[in-house]
C-alpha positions as YAML, in Angstrom:
chain: A
units: angstrom
residues:
- id: 1
  name: MET
  ca: [-2.72, -10.08, -13.27]
- id: 2
  name: GLU
  ca: [-5.63, -9.87, -10.97]
- id: 3
  name: LEU
  ca: [-3.33, -8.92, -8.07]
- id: 4
  name: ILE
  ca: [-1.93, -6.01, -10.23]
- id: 5
  name: ASP
  ca: [-5.37, -4.80, -10.98]
- id: 6
  name: ARG
  ca: [-6.31, -4.86, -7.30]
- id: 7
  name: ALA
  ca: [-3.21, -2.92, -6.60]
- id: 8
  name: LEU
  ca: [-3.97, -0.25, -9.13]
- id: 9
  name: ALA
  ca: [-7.57, -0.03, -7.86]
- id: 10
  name: PHE
  ca: [-6.19, 0.37, -4.32]
- id: 11
  name: GLU
  ca: [-4.03, 3.32, -5.39]
- id: 12
  name: GLN
  ca: [-7.27, 5.07, -6.65]
- id: 13
  name: THR
  ca: [-9.13, 4.79, -3.39]
- id: 14
  name: LYS
  ca: [-10.01, 7.92, -1.45]
- id: 15
  name: MET
  ca: [-7.97, 8.40, 1.75]
- id: 16
  name: ARG
  ca: [-9.97, 11.25, 3.20]
- id: 17
  name: SER
  ca: [-11.97, 11.19, 6.51]
- id: 18
  name: LEU
  ca: [-11.14, 7.63, 7.39]
- id: 19
  name: SER
  ca: [-11.90, 6.10, 10.84]
- id: 20
  name: THR
  ca: [-9.13, 4.45, 12.71]
- id: 21
  name: SER
  ca: [-10.46, 0.98, 11.83]
- id: 22
  name: ASP
  ca: [-10.55, 1.95, 8.12]
- id: 23
  name: ARG
  ca: [-6.92, 2.97, 8.28]
- id: 24
  name: VAL
  ca: [-5.97, -0.28, 9.97]
- id: 25
  name: LYS
  ca: [-7.83, -2.23, 7.20]
- id: 26
  name: LEU
  ca: [-6.19, -0.17, 4.45]
- id: 27
  name: SER
  ca: [-2.78, -0.64, 6.02]
- id: 28
  name: ARG
  ca: [-3.19, -4.44, 6.18]
- id: 29
  name: GLU
  ca: [-4.63, -4.62, 2.64]
- id: 30
  name: ALA
  ca: [-1.62, -2.60, 1.29]
- id: 31
  name: LYS
  ca: [0.77, -4.91, 3.13]
- id: 32
  name: ALA
  ca: [-0.88, -7.97, 1.61]
- id: 33
  name: LEU
  ca: [-0.75, -6.43, -1.86]
- id: 34
  name: ILE
  ca: [2.93, -5.52, -1.50]
- id: 35
  name: LEU
  ca: [3.80, -8.96, -0.33]
- id: 36
  name: GLY
  ca: [1.84, -10.58, -3.19]
- id: 37
  name: LEU
  ca: [3.37, -8.31, -5.79]
- id: 38
  name: ASN
  ca: [6.81, -9.21, -4.37]
- id: 39
  name: GLU
  ca: [6.29, -12.84, -5.04]
- id: 40
  name: ILE
  ca: [5.38, -12.12, -8.65]
- id: 41
  name: TYR
  ca: [8.35, -9.77, -8.90]
- id: 42
  name: LYS
  ca: [10.77, -12.51, -7.74]
- id: 43
  name: VAL
  ca: [9.76, -14.55, -10.76]
- id: 44
  name: LYS
  ca: [9.25, -11.95, -13.59]
- id: 45
  name: LYS
  ca: [11.76, -9.17, -12.53]
- id: 46
  name: ASP
  ca: [9.42, -6.68, -14.12]
- id: 47
  name: GLU
  ca: [10.16, -3.02, -13.32]
- id: 48
  name: LYS
  ca: [6.56, -2.04, -13.55]
- id: 49
  name: ILE
  ca: [5.72, -4.31, -10.71]
- id: 50
  name: MET
  ca: [8.48, -2.71, -8.64]
- id: 51
  name: ASP
  ca: [7.17, 0.75, -9.37]
- id: 52
  name: ILE
  ca: [3.65, -0.33, -8.16]
- id: 53
  name: MET
  ca: [5.17, -1.80, -5.00]
- id: 54
  name: LYS
  ca: [6.99, 1.44, -4.38]
- id: 55
  name: ARG
  ca: [3.85, 3.58, -4.81]
- id: 56
  name: LEU
  ca: [1.85, 1.25, -2.45]
- id: 57
  name: THR
  ca: [4.61, 1.49, 0.15]
- id: 58
  name: VAL
  ca: [4.36, 5.32, 0.08]
- id: 59
  name: ILE
  ca: [0.62, 5.14, 0.60]
- id: 60
  name: LYS
  ca: [1.08, 2.51, 3.41]
- id: 61
  name: ARG
  ca: [3.64, 4.71, 5.12]
- id: 62
  name: LYS
  ca: [1.23, 7.75, 5.03]
- id: 63
  name: ILE
  ca: [-1.55, 5.67, 6.49]
- id: 64
  name: GLU
  ca: [0.66, 4.28, 9.29]
- id: 65
  name: LYS
  ca: [2.04, 7.64, 10.05]
- id: 66
  name: ARG
  ca: [-1.49, 8.92, 10.58]
- id: 67
  name: LEU
  ca: [-2.24, 6.03, 12.70]
- id: 68
  name: LYS
  ca: [0.65, 6.57, 15.09]
- id: 69
  name: GLY
  ca: [-0.29, 10.18, 15.54]
- id: 70
  name: LYS
  ca: [1.97, 13.11, 16.68]
- id: 71
  name: PRO
  ca: [4.07, 12.36, 19.70]
- id: 72
  name: LEU
  ca: [3.18, 14.31, 22.88]
- id: 73
  name: VAL
  ca: [5.54, 17.10, 23.73]
- id: 74
  name: ALA
  ca: [6.50, 17.20, 27.38]
...
């Protein structure tokens, strides 16, 4: 249950005015949380855990999209 609490706290963190290194740390933390929750989900098959993983994945994608930046137009 500690992992679920950490995931819920991660969702509440502010994502404004972050440096690149902060974004990398958050992306890695999100990935670790998702993988940990996945191990719990494999055993329990609880839909609430799946919902948390989906929300974390959305946050992780937004962070990574910002990390990669806009493509240069030739």
